[in-house]
Coordinates of C-alpha atoms in Angstrom, one line a residue:
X773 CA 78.5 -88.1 23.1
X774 CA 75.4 -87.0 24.6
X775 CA 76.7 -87.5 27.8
X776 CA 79.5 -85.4 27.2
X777 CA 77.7 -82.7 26.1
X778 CA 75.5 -82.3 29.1
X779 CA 78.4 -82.6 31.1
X780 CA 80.6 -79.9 29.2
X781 CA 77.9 -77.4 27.8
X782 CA 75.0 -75.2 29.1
X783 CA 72.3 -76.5 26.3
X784 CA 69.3 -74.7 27.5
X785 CA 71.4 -71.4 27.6
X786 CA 70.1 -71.1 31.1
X787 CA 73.4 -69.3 32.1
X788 CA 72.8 -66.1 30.8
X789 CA 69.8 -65.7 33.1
X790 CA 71.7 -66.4 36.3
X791 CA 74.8 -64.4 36.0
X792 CA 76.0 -65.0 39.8
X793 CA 77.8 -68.0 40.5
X794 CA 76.1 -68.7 43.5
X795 CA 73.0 -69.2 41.3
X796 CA 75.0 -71.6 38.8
X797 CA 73.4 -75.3 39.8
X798 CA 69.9 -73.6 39.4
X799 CA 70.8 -72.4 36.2
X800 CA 71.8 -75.7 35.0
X801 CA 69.1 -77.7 36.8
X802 CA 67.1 -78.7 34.0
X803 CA 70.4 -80.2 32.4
X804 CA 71.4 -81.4 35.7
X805 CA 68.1 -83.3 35.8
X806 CA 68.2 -85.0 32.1
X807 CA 71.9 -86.3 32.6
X808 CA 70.8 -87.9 35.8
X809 CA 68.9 -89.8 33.9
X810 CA 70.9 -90.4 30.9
X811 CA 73.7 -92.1 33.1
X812 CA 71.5 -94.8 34.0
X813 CA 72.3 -95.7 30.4
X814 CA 75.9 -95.9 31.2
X815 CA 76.1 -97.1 34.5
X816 CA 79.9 -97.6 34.1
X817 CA 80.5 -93.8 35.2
X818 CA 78.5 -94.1 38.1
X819 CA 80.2 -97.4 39.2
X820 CA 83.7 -96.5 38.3
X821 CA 84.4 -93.4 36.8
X822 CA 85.4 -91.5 40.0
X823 CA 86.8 -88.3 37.6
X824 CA 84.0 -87.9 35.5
X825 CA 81.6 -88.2 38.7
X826 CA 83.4 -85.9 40.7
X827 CA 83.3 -83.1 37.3
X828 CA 79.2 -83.7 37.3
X829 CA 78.8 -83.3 40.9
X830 CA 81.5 -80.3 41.3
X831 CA 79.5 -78.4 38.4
X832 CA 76.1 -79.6 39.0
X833 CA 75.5 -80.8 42.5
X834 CA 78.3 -78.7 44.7
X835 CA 75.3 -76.9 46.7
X836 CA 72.0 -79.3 46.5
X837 CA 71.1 -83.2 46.1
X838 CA 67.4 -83.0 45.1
X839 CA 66.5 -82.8 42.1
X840 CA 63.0 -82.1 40.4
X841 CA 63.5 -84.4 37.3
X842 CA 60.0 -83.9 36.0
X843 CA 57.0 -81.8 37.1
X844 CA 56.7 -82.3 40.7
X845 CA 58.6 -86.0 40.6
X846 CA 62.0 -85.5 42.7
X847 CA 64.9 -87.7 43.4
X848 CA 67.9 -87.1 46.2
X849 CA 70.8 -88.5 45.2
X850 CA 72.2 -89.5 48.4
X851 CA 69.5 -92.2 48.1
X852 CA 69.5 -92.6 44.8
X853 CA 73.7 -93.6 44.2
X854 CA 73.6 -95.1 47.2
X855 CA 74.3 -98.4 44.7
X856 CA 76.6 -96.2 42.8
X857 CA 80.8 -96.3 44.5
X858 CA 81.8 -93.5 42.1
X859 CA 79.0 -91.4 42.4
X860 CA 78.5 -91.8 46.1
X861 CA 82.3 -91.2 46.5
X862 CA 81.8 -87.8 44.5
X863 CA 78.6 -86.8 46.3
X864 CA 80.3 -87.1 49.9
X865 CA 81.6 -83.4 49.6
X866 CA 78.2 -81.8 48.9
X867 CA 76.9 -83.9 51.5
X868 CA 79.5 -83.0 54.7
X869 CA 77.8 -81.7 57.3
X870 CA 79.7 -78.5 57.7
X871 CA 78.8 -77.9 53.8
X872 CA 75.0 -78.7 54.4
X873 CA 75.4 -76.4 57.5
X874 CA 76.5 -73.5 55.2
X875 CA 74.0 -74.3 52.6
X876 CA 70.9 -74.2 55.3
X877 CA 71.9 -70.9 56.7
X878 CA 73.1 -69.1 53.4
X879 CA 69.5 -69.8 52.2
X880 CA 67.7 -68.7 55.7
X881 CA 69.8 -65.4 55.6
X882 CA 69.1 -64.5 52.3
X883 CA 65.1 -65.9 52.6
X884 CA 65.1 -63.4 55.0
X885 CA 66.8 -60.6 53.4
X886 CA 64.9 -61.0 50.2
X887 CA 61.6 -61.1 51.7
X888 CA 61.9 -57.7 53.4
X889 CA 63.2 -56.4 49.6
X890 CA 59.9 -58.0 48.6
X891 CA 57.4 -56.5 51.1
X892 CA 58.8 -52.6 50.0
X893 CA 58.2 -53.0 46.9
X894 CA 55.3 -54.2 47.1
X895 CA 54.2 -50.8 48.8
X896 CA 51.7 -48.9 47.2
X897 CA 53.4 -46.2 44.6
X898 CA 57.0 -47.9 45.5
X899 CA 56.9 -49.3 41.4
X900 CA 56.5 -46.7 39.7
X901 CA 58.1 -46.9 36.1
X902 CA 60.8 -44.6 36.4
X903 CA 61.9 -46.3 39.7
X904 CA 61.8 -49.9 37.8
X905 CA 63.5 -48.4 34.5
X906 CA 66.5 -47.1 36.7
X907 CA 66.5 -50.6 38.4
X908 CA 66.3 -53.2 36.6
X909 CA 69.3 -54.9 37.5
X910 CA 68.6 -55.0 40.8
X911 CA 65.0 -55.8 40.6
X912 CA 65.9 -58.7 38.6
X913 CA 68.8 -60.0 41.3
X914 CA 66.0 -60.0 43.8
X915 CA 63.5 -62.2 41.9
X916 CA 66.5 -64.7 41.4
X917 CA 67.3 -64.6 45.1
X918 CA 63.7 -65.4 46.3
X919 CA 62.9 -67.6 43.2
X920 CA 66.6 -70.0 43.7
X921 CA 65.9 -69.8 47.5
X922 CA 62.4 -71.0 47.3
X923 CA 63.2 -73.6 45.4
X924 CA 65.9 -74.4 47.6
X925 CA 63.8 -74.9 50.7
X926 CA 60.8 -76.5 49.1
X927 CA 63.3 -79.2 47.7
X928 CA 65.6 -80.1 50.5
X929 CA 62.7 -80.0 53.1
X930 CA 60.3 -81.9 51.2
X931 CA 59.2 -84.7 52.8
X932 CA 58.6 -86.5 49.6
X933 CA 62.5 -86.5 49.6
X934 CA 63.1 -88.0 52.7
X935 CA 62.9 -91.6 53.6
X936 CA 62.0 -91.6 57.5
X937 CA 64.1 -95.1 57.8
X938 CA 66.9 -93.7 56.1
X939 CA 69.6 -92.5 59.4
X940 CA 71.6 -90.6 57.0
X941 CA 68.6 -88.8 55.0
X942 CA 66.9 -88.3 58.1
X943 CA 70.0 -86.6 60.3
X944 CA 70.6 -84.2 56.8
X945 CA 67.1 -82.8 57.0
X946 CA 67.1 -82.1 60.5
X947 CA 70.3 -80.5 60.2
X948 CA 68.1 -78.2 57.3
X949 CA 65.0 -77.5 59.2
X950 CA 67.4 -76.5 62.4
X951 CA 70.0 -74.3 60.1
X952 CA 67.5 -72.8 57.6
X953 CA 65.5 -71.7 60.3
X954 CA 62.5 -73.7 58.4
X955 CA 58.7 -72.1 59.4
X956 CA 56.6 -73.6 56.2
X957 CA 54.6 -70.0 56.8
X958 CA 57.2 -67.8 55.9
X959 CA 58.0 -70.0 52.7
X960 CA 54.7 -69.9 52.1
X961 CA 54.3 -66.1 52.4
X962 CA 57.6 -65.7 50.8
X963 CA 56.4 -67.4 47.7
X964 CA 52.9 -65.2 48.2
X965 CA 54.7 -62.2 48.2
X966 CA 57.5 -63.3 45.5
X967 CA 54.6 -64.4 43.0
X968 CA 52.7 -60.8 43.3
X969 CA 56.1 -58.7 42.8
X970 CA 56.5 -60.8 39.8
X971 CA 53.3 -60.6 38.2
X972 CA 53.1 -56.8 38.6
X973 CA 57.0 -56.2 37.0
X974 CA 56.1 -58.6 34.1
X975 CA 52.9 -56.3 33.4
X976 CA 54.7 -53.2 33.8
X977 CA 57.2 -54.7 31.6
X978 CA 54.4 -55.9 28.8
X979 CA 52.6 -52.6 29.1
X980 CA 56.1 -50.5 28.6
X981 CA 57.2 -52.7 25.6
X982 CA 54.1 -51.9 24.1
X983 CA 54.1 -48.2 24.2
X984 CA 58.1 -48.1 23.9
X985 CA 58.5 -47.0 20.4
X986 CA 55.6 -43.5 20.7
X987 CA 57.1 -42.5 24.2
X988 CA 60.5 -42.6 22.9
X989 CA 59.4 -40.7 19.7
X990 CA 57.8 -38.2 22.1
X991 CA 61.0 -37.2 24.1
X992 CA 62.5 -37.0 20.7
X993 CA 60.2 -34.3 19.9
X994 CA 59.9 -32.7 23.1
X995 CA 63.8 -32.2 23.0
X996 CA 64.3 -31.0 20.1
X997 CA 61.7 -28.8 19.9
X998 CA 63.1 -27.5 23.3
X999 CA 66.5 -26.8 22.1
X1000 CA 64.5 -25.1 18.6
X1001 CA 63.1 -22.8 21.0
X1002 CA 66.4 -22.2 23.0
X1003 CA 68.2 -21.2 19.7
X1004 CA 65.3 -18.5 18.8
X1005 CA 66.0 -16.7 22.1
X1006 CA 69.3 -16.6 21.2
X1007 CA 68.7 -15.5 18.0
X1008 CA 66.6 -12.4 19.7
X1009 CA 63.5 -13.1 17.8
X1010 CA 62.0 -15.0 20.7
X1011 CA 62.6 -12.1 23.9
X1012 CA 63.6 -13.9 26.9
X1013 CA 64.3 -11.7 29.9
X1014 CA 68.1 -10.4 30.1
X1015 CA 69.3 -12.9 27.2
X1016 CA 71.7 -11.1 24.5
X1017 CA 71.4 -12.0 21.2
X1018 CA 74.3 -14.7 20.6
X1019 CA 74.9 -16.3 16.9
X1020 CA 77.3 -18.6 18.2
X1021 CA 74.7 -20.4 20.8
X1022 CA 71.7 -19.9 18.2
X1023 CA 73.9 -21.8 15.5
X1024 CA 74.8 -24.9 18.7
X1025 CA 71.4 -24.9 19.7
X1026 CA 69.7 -25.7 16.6
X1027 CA 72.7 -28.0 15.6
X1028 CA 71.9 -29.9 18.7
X1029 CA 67.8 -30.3 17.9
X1030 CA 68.8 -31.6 14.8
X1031 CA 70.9 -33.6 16.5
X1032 CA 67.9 -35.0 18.1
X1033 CA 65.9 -35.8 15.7
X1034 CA 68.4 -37.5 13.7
X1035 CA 68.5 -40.2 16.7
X1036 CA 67.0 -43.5 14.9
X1037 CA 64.7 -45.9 17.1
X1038 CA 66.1 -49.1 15.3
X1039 CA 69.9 -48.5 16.0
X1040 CA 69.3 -48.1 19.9
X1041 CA 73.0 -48.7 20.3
X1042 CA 74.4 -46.0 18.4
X1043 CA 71.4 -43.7 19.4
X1044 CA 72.1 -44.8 23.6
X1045 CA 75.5 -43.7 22.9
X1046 CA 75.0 -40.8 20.8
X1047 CA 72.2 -39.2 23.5
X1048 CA 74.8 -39.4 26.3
X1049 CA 77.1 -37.2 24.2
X1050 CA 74.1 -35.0 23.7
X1051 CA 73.7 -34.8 27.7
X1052 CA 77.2 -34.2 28.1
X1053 CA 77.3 -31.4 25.6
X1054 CA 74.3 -29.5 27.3
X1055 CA 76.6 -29.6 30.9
X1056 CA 79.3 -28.5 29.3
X1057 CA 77.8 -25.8 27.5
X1058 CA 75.5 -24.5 30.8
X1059 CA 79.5 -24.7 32.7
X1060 CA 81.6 -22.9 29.7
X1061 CA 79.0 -20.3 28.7
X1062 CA 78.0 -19.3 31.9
X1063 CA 74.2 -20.0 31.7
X1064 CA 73.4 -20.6 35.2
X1065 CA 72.9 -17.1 35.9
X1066 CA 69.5 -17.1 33.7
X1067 CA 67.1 -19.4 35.6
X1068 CA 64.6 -19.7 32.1
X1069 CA 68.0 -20.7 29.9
X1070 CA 68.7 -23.5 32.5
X1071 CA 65.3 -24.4 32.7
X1072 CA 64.9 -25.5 29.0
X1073 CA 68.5 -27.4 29.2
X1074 CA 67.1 -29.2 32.4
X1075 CA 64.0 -30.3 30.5
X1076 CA 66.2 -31.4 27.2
X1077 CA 68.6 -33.4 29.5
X1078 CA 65.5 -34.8 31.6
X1079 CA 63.6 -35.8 28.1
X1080 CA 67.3 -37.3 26.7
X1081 CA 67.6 -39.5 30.1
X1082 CA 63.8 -40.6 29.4
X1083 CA 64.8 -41.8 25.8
X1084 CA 67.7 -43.9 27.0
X1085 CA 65.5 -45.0 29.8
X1086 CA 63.1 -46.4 27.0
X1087 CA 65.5 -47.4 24.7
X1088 CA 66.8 -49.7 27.3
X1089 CA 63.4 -51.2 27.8
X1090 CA 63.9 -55.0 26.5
X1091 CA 61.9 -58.2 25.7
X1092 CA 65.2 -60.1 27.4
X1093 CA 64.0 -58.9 31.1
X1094 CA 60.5 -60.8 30.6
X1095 CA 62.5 -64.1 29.4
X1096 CA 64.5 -63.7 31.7
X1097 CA 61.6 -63.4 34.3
X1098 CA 59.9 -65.9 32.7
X1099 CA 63.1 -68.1 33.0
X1100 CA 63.7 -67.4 36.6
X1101 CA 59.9 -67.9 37.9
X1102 CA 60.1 -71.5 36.5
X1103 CA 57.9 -73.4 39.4
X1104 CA 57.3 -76.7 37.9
X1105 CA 59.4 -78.8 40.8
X1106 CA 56.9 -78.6 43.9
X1107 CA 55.1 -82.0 44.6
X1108 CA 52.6 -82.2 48.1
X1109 CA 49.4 -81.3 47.6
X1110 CA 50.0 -78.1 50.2
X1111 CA 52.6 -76.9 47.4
X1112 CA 50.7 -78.1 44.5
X1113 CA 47.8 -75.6 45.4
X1114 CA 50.7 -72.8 46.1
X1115 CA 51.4 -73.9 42.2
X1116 CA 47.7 -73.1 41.0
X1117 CA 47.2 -69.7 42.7
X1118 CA 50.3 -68.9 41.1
X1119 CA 49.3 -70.1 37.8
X1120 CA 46.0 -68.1 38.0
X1121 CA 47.9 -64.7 38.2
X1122 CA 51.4 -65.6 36.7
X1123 CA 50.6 -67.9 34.2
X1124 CA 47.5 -66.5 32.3
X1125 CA 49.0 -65.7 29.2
X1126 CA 52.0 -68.6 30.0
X1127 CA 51.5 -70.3 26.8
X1128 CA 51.9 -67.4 24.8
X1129 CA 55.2 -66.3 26.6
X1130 CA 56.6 -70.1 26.0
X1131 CA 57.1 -69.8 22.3
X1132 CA 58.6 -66.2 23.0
X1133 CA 61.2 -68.0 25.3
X1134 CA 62.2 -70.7 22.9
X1135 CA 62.7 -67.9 20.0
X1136 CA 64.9 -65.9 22.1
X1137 CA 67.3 -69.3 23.8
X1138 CA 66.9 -70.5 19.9
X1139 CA 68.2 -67.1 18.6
X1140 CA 71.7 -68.0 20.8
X1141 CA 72.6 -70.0 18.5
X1142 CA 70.1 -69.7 15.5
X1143 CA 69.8 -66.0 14.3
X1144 CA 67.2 -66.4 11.4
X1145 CA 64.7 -68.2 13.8
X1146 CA 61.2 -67.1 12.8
X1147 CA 58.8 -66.2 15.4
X1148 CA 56.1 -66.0 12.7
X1149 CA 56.1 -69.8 13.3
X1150 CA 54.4 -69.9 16.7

């Protein structure tokens, strides 16, 4: 049973934090590693079962063949079920040359890609918070590029991994360093550069999750009181150069402020929803009224749209992007000493307030399945 289960179903709901398929056998590596070891309890399926081998190593193993099984202690399999007909049988298609060929260079091209990504936004004044609010998917699509292909290359060029007698193990890893273009400097900066761009969005991140709720009130306020002010001048109380009195707009304009203010924080689907109608409203009614020609009237709809685009900014501020950060920076499967220091400068500025974030992590993967979980408990 628990066999099956690892084989059939993502337990750790891992998944969710790697949504590209490419990224899949990283997702499940923790799994991956736990029912390596379960089927030394069940040697059967690695002796004989050539069907069941083949599922594991089509949905675990199609891409990679080390494994980090516990904090720093890895295995490769080619080694490992060399004892093993079915499993070595199932393992030969991960391990063709032409497939380790495409591996090696997939991860040096995109090393290489991601690491220029890196180094701009790491630019002074590049991360600003409007720039990361608007981003966040693809912010989040670069840390999982650099943080699956540095764990890539660290693992499959190990030397840990390798046994210099084995022909076979030996001709794979030359065929790495050769196709991945390996230079243990530029992994090394790579993971320099990745573990500052990381530690900077996760305080942004912390810092706007904590003043979420008062600058979202704020726009509120700002743009309503905006569209308050609008209806006055068209209520010709409030003079405004070359603005006629119009009930019409005055009755719309205040309609829409209280509009505004009846947006509720704690439904911040229906309120994301009902802002974008509210945006859409104040284009239409600059394009059907024919506002454009009084620069002050367009003025205060441009502020009211600009403060309605900040509030679904901010809604759309979520814990999920630090779990899933915290997910994705996972670094507990280095093992030389060279990478083991890489590990502790990394834990001095990532991992500060790491045991704090665990408990947060395994409320939110617990809430998948158990709604009520209590995060009073931690």
């Amino acid at each position: 049973m628990v066999i099956g289960r690892l084989r059939s179903d993502d337990i750790y709901n891992q998944v969710s934090a790697y949504p590209l398929p490419e990224h899949r056998s990283t997702a499940l590596a923790n799994q991956a590693a736990m029912l390596y070891v379960i089927l030394y309890f069940e040697p059967s399926i690695l002796h004989t079962h050539q069907a069941k081998m083949r599922e594991i190593v089509d949905k675990y193993f199609p891409d990679n063949w080390v494994i980090s099984i516990y904090m720093g202690i890895t295995v490769n399999l080619v080694d490992a079920w060399e004892p093993y007909k079915a499993a070595k049988t199932a393992l030969n298609n991960t391990l063709d040359l032409s497939n380790v060929r495409e591996q090696a260079s997939r991860y040096a091209t995109v090393s290489e890609r991601v690491h220029a990504q890196v180094q701009q936004f790491l630019k002074e004044g590049y991360l600003r918070e409007e720039m990361v609010l608007d981003n966040i998917p693809k912010l989040l699509n670069c840390l999982r590029d650099c943080n699956v292909a540095i764990r890539w290359l660290m693992l499959h060029t190990a030397d840990s991994a390798c046994d210099p007698n084995n022909k076979r193990l030996r001709q794979i890893k030359d065929q790495i360093l050769t196709d991945s273009r390996y230079n243990p400097r530029i992994l090394f900066q790579l993971l320099l550069d990745t573990a500052q761009f990381e530690f900077i969005l996760k305080e942004m991140f912390k810092q706007m999750l904590s003043e979420k709720q008062t600058k979202w009130e704020h726009y509120k306020k700002e743009g309503s009181e905006r569209m308050t002010e609008l209806a006055d001048v068209f209520s010709g109380v409030k003079p405004l150069t070359r603005v006629e009195k119009n009930e019409n707009l005055q009755a719309w304009f205040r309609e829409i402020s209280k509009q505004i203010l009846s947006l509720n924080y704690d439904d911040s689907t229906a309120a994301g929803r009902k802002t974008v109608q509210l945006i859409q409203a104040l284009e239409e009614v600059q394009e059907f009224h024919q506002l454009e020609s009084n620069l002050q009237v367009c003025q205060f709809l441009a502020d009211t749209r600009k403060f309605l685009h900040q509030m679904i900014r901010t809604i759309n501020i979520k814990e999920e992007v630090l779990i899933t950060m915290q997910i994705v920076g996972d670094l507990s499967f280095p093992r030389s000493a060279q990478r083991v220091a890489v590990l502790f400068w990394r834990v001095g500025i990532l991992c500060e307030k790491s045991f704090a974030d665990h408990p947060r992590k395994h409320v939110y993967i617990s809430s998948k399945d158990h709604k009520a979980s209590d995060p009073r408990y931690y």
